[in-house]
PDB file of C-alpha atoms in Angstrom:
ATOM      1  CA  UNK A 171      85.274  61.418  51.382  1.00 89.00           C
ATOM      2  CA  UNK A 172      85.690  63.836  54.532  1.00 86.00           C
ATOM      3  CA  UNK A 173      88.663  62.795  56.452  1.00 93.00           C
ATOM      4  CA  UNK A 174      87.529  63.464  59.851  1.00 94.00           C
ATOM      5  CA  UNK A 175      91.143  63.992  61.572  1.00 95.00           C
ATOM      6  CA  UNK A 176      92.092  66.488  58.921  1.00 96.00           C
ATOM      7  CA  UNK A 177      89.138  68.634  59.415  1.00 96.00           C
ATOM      8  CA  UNK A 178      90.184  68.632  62.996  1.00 97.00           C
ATOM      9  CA  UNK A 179      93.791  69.278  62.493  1.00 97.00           C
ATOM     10  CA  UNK A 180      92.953  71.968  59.990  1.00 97.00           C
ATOM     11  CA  UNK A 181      90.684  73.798  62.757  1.00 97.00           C
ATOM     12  CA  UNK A 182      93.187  73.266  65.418  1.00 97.00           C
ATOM     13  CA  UNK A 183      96.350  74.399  62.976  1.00 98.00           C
ATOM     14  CA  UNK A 184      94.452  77.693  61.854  1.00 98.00           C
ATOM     15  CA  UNK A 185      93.047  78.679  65.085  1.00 98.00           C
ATOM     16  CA  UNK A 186      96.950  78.094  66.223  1.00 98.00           C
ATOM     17  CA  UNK A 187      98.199  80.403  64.059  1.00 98.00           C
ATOM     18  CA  UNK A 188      95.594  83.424  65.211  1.00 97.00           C
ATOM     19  CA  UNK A 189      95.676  82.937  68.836  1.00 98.00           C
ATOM     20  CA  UNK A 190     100.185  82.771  68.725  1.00 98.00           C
ATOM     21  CA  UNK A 191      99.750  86.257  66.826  1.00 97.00           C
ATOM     22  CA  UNK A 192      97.177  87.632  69.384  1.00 98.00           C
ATOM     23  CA  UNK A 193      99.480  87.290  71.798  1.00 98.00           C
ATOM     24  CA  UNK A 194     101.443  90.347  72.221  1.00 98.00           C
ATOM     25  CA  UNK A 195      99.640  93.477  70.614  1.00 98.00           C
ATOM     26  CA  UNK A 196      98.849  97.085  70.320  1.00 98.00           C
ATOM     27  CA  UNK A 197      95.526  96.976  71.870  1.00 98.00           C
ATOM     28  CA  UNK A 198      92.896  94.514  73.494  1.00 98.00           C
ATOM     29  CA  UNK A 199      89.288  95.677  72.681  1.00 98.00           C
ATOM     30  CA  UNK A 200      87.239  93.753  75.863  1.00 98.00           C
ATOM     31  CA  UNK A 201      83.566  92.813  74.831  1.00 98.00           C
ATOM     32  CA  UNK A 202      82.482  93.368  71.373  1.00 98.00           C
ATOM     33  CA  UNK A 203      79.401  95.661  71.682  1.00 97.00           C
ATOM     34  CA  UNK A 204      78.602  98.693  69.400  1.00 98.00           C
ATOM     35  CA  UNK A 205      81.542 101.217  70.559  1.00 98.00           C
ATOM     36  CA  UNK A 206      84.479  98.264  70.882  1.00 98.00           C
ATOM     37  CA  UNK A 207      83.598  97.114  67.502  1.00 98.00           C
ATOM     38  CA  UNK A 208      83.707 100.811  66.068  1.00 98.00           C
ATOM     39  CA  UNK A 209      86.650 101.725  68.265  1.00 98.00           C
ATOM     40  CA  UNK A 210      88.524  98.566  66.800  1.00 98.00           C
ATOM     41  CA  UNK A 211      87.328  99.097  62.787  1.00 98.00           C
ATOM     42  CA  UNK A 212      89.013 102.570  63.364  1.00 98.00           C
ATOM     43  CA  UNK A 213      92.643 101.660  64.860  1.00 98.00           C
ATOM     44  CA  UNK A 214      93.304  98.761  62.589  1.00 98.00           C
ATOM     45  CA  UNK A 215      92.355 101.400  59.875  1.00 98.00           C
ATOM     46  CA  UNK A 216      95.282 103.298  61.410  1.00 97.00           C
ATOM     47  CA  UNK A 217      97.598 100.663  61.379  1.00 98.00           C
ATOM     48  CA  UNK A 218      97.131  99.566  64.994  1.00 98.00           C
ATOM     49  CA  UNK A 219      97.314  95.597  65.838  1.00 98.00           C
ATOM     50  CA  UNK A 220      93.917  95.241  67.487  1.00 98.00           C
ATOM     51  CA  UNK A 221      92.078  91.965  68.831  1.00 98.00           C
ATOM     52  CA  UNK A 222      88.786  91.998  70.646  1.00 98.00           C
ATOM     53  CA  UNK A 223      88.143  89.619  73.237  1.00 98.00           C
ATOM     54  CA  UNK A 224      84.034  88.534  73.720  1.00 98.00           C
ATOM     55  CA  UNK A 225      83.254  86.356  76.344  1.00 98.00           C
ATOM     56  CA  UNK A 226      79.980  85.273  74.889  1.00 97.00           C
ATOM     57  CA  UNK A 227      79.145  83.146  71.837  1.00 97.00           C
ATOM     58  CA  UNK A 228      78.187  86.011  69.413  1.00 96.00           C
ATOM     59  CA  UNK A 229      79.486  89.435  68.810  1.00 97.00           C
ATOM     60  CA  UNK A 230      77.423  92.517  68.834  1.00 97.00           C
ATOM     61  CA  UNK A 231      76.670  92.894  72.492  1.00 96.00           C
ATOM     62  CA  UNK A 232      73.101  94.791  72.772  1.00 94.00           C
ATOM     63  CA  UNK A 233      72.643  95.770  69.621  1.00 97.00           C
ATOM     64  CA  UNK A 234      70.931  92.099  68.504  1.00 97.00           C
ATOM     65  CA  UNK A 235      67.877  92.625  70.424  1.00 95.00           C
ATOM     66  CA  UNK A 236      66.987  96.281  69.206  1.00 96.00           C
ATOM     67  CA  UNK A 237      64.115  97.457  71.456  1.00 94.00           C
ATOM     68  CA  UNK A 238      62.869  94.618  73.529  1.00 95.00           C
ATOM     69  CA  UNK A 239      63.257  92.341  71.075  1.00 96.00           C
ATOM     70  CA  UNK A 240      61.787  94.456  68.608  1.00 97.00           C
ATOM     71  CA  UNK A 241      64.814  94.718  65.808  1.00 97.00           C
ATOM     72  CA  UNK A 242      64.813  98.195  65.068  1.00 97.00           C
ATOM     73  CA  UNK A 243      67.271 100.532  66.932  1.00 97.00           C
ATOM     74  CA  UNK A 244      67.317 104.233  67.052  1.00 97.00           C
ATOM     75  CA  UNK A 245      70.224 106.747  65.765  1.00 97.00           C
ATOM     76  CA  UNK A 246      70.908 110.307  66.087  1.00 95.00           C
ATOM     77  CA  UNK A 247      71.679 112.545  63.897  1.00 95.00           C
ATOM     78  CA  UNK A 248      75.150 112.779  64.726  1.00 96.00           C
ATOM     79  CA  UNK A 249      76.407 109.282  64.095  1.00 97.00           C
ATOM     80  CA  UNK A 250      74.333 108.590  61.116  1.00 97.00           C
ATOM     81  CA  UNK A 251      77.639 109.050  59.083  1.00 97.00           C
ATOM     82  CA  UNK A 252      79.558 106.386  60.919  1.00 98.00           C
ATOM     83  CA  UNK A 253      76.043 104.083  60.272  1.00 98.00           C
ATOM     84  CA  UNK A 254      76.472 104.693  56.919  1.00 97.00           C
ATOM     85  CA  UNK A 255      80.619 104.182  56.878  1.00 98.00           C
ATOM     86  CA  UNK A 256      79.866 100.852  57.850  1.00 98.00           C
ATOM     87  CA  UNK A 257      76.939 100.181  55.682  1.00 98.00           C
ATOM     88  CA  UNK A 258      74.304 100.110  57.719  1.00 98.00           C
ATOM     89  CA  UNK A 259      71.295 101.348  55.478  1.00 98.00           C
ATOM     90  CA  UNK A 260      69.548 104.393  57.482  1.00 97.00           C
ATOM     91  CA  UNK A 261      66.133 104.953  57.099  1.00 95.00           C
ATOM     92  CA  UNK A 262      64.586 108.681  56.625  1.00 93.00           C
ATOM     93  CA  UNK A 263      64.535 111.267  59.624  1.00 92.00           C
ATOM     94  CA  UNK A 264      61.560 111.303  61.773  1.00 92.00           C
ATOM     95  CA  UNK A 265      60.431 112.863  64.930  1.00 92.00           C
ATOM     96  CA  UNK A 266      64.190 114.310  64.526  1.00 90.00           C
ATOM     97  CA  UNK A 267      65.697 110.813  64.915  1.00 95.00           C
ATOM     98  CA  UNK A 268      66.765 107.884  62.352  1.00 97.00           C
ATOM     99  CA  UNK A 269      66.520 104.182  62.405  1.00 97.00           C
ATOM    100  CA  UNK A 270      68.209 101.042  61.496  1.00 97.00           C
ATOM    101  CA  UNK A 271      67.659  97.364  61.204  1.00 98.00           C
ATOM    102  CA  UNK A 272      69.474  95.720  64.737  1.00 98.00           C
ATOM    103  CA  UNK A 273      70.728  92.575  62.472  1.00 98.00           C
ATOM    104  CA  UNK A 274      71.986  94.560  59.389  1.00 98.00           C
ATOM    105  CA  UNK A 275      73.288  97.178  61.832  1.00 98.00           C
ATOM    106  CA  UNK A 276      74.782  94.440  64.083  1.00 98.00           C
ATOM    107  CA  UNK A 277      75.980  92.415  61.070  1.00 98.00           C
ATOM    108  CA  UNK A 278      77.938  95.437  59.548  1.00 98.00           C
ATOM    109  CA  UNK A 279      79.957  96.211  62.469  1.00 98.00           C
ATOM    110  CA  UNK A 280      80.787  93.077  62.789  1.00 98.00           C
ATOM    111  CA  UNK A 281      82.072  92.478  58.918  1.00 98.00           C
ATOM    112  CA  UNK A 282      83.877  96.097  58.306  1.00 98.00           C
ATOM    113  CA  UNK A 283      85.327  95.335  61.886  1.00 98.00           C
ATOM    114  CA  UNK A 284      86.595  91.953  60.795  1.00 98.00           C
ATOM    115  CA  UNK A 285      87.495  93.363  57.046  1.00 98.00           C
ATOM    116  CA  UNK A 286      89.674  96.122  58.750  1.00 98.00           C
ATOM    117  CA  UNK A 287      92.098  93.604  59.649  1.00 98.00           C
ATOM    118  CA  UNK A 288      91.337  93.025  63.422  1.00 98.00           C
ATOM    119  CA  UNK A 289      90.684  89.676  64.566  1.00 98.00           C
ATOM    120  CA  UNK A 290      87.625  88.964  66.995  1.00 98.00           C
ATOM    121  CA  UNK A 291      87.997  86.058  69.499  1.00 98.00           C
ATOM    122  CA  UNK A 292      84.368  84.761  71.179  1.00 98.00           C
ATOM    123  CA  UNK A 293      84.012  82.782  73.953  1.00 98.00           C
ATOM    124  CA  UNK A 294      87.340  83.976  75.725  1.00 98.00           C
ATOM    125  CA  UNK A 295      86.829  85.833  78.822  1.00 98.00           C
ATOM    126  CA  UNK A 296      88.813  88.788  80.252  1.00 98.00           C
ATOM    127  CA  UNK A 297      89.316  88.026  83.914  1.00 97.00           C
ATOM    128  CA  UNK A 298      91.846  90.016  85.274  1.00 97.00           C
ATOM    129  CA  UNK A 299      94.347  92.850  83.946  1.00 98.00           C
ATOM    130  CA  UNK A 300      98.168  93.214  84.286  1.00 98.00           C
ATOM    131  CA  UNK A 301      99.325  95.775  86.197  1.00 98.00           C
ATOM    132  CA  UNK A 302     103.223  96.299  85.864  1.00 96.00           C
ATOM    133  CA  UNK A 303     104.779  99.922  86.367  1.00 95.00           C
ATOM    134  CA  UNK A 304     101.344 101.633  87.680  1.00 95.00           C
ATOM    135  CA  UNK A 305     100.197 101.030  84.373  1.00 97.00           C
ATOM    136  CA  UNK A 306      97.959  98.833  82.527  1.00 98.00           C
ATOM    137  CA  UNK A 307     100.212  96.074  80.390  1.00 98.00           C
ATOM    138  CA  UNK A 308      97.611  93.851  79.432  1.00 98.00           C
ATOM    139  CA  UNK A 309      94.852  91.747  79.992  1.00 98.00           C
ATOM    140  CA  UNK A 310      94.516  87.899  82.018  1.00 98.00           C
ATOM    141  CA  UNK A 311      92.235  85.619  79.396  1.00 98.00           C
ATOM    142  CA  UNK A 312      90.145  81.802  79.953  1.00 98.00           C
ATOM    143  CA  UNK A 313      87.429  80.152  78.230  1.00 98.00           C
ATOM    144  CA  UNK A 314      84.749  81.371  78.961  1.00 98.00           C
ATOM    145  CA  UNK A 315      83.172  77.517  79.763  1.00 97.00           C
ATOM    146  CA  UNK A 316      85.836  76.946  82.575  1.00 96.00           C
ATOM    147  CA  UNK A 317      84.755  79.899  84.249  1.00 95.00           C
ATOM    148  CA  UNK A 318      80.852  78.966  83.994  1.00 95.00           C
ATOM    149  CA  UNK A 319      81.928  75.419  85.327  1.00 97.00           C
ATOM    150  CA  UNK A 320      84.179  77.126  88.159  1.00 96.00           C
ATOM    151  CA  UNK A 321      86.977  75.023  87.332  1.00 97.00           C
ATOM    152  CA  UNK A 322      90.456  75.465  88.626  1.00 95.00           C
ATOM    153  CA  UNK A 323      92.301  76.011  85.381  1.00 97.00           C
ATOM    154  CA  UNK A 324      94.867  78.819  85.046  1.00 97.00           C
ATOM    155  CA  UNK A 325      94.556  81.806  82.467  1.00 98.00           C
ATOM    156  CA  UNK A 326      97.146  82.728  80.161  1.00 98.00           C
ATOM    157  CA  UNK A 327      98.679  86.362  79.920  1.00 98.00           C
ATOM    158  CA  UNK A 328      98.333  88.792  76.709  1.00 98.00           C
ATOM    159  CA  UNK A 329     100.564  91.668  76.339  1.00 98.00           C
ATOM    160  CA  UNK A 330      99.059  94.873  75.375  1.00 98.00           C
ATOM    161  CA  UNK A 331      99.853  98.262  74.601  1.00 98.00           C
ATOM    162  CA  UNK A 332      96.497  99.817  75.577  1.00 98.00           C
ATOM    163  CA  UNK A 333      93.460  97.934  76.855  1.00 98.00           C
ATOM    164  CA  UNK A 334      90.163  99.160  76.290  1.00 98.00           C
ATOM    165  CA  UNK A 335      87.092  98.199  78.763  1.00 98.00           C
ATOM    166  CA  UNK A 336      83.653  97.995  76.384  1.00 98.00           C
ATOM    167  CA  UNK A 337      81.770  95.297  78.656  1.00 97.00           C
ATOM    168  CA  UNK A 338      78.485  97.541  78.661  1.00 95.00           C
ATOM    169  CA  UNK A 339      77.097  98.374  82.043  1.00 92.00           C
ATOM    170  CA  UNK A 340      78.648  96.209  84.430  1.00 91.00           C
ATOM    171  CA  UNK A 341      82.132  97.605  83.201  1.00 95.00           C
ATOM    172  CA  UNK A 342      83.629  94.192  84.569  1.00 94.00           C
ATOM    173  CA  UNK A 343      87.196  94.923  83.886  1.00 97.00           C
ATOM    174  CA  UNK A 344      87.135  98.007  85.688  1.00 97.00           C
ATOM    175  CA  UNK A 345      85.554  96.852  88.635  1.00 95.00           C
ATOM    176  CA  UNK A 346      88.511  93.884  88.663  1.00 95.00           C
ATOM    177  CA  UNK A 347      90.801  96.388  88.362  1.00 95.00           C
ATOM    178  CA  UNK A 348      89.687  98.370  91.243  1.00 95.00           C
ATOM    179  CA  UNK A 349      88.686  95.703  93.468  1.00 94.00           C
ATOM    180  CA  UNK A 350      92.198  94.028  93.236  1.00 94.00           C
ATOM    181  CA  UNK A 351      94.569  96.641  93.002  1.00 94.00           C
ATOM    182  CA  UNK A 352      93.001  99.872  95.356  1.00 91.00           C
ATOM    183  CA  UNK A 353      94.006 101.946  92.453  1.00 93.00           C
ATOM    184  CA  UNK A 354      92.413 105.976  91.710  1.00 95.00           C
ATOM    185  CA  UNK A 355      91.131 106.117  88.335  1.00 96.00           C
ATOM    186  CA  UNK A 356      90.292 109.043  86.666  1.00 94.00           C
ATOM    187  CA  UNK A 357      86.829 109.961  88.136  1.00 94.00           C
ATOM    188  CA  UNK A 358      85.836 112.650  90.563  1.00 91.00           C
ATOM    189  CA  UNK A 359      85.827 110.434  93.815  1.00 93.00           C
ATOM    190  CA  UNK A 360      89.261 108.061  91.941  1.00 93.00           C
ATOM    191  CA  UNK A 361      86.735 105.672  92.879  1.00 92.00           C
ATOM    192  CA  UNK A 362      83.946 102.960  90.050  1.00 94.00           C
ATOM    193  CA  UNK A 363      80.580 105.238  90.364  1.00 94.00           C
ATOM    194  CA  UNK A 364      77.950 102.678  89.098  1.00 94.00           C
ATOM    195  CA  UNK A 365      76.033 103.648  86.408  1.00 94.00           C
ATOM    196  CA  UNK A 366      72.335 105.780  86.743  1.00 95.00           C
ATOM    197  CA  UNK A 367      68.987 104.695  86.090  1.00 96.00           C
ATOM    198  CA  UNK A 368      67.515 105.638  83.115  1.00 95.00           C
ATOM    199  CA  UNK A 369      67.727 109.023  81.477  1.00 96.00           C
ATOM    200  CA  UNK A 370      68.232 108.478  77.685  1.00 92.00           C
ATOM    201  CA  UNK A 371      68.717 112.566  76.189  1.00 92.00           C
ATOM    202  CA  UNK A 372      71.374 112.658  79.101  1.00 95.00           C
ATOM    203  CA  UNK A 373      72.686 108.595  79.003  1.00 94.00           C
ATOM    204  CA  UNK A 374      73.529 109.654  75.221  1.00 95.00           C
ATOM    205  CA  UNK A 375      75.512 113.036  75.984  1.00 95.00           C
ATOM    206  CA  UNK A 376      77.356 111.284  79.121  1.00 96.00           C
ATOM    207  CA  UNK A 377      78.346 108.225  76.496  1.00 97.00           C
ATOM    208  CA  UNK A 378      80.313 110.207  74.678  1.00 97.00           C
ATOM    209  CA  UNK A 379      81.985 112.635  77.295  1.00 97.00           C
ATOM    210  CA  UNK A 380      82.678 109.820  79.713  1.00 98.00           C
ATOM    211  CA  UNK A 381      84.771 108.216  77.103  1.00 98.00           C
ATOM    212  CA  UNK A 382      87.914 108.127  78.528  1.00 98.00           C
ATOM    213  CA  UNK A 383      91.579 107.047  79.815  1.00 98.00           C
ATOM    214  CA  UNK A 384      91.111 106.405  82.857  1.00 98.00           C
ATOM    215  CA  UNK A 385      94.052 104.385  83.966  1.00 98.00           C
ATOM    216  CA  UNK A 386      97.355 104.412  82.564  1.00 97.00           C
ATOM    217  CA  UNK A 387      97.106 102.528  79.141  1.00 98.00           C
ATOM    218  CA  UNK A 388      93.326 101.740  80.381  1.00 98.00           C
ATOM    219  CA  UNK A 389      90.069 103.078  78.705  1.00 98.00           C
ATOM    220  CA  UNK A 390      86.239 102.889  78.739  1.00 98.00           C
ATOM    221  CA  UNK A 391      83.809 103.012  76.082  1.00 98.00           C
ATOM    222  CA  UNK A 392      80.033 103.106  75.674  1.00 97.00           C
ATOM    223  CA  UNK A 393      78.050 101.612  78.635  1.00 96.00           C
ATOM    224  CA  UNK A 394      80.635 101.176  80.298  1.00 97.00           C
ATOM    225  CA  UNK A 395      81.979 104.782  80.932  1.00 97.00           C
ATOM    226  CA  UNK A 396      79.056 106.098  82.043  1.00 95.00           C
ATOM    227  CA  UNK A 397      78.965 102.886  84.634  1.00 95.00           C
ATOM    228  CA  UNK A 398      82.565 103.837  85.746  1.00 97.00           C
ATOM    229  CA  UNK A 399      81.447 107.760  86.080  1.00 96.00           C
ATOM    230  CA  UNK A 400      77.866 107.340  86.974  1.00 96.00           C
ATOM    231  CA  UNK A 401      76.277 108.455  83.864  1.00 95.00           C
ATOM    232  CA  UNK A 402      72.710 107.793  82.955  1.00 96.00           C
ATOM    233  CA  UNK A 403      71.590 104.512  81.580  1.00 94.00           C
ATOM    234  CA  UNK A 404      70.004 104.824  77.757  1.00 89.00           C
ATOM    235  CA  UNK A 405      67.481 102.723  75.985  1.00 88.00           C
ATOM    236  CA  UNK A 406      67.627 101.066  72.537  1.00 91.00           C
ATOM    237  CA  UNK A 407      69.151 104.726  71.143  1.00 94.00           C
ATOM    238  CA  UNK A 408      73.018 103.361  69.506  1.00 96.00           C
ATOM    239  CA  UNK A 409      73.973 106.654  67.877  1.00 96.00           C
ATOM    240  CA  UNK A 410      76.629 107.170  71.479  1.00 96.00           C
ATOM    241  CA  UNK A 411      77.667 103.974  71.204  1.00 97.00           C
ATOM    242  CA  UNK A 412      78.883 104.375  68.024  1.00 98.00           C
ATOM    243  CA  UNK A 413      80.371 108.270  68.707  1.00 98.00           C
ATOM    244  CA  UNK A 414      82.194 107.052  71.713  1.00 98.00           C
ATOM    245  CA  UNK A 415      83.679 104.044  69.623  1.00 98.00           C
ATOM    246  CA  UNK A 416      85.152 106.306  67.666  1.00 98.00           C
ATOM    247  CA  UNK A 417      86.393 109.027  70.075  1.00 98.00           C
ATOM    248  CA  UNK A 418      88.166 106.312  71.920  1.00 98.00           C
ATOM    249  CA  UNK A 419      89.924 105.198  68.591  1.00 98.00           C
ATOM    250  CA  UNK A 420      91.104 108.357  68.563  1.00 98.00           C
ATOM    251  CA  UNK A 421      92.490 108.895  72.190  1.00 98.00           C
ATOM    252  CA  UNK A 422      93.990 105.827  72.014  1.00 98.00           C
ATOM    253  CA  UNK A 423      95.755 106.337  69.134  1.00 98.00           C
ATOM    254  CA  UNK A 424      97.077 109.902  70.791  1.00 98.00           C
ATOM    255  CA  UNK A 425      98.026 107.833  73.607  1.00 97.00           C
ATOM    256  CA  UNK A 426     100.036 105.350  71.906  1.00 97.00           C
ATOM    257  CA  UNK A 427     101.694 108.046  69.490  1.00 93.00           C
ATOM    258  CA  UNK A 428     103.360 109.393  72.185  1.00 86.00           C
ATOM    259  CA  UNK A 429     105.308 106.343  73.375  1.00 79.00           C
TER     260      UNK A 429
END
């Protein structure tokens, strides 16, 4: 017989145990699209503490939906090899580019992210950032319900080593970050650029080289470094995503080597 209260407890003990240990940690992935799901599989595979915070029900940002709706996505030849680290099954070149199924592509992330050892929190939204030293020391977190409802509840504080924006285009955190605190980050003007229309051959390119520190202890990845620099806006192509995942892993693990 199911014992209602002990299902609950269970739940409520569990969940406890992750959220206490989430609490003070080498980095804070924000959003878990394509390149913070990469960047994350890679640092825990260094040895990193990582924990990605996704404000929405489901994990995977973009990648779900494919092509308007249409569940294929499109790959590069360049990060075919990280596809295929995760276990995405590639199909054959054509037209010089590959493809992949968006839900076993999607899916994959998600597991080998989750396998690596870092933990994935949904429906927890990234509000606000905490700026101590001119630095970046981590990230201001509420559900994301009581921000939908506008209700006046208080956040809670997570301590972080290195925070790492991947909210796709809007690049939410950075925008907070500049609104509140009048800081320079590192772009030409010191100053959020807004992202391009679209331009995918140069979207992909910009991706990648946009993927930066751009803040002490602060970095962007995949849509939303080209929104902080003003890079080009791609289509349904996910072979940048997935290269500036993994570039960021590495930066950030320069970064925090040197502390």
């Amino acid at each position: 017989m199911v014992k209602d209260h002990i299902v609950s407890k269970l739940i409520f003990e569990e969940f406890s145990k992750k959220f206490s240990n989430a609490l003070s940690i080498d980095v804070s992935v924000v959003g878990a699209g394509p390149s913070g799901l990469v960047a994350s599989y890679y640092l825990a595979k260094s040895g990193f503490d990582v924990v990605i915070f996704e404000s929405k029900l489901s994990p995977g940002g973009g990648m779900w939906g494919g092509g308007m709706m249409f569940n294929e996505i499109v790959l590069q030849e360049e990060a075919v090899e990280i596809a295929k680290e995760f276990g995405i099954s590639v199909n054959s070149k054509k037209n010089g580019y590959y493809t992949a199924d968006s839900i076993e592509s999607t899916s994959a992330l998600i597991y080998k992210c989750k396998k690596s050892g870092v933990q994935i929190f949904n429906l927890i939204k990234v509000e606000d950032v905490i700026l101590k030293d001119n630095s970046v020391q981590g990230i201001v977190i509420n559900w994301s319900p009581i921000l939908k409802l506008g209700l006046h509840v208080d956040p809670l504080g997570v301590k972080s080593r290195a925070v790492l924006d991947s909210t796709g285009h809007p690049a939410e955190l950075t925008n907070t970050l500049v609104e509140k605190s009048g800081i320079r980050l590192n772009t030409n003007t010191g100053k959020f650029e807004g992202e391009k229309p679209m331009n995918a051959h140069l979207g992909e390119i910009q991706t990648v080289k946009n993927t930066k520190e751009i803040y002490n202890n602060f970095f962007v990845s995949g849509m939303a470094a080209n929104g902080v620099f003003g890079g080009f806006r791609m289509g349904p192509i996910f072979g940048g995503m997935l290269l500036s995942g993994k570039k960021v892993a590495y930066l950030i693990k320069e970064a925090l080597s040197k502390e």
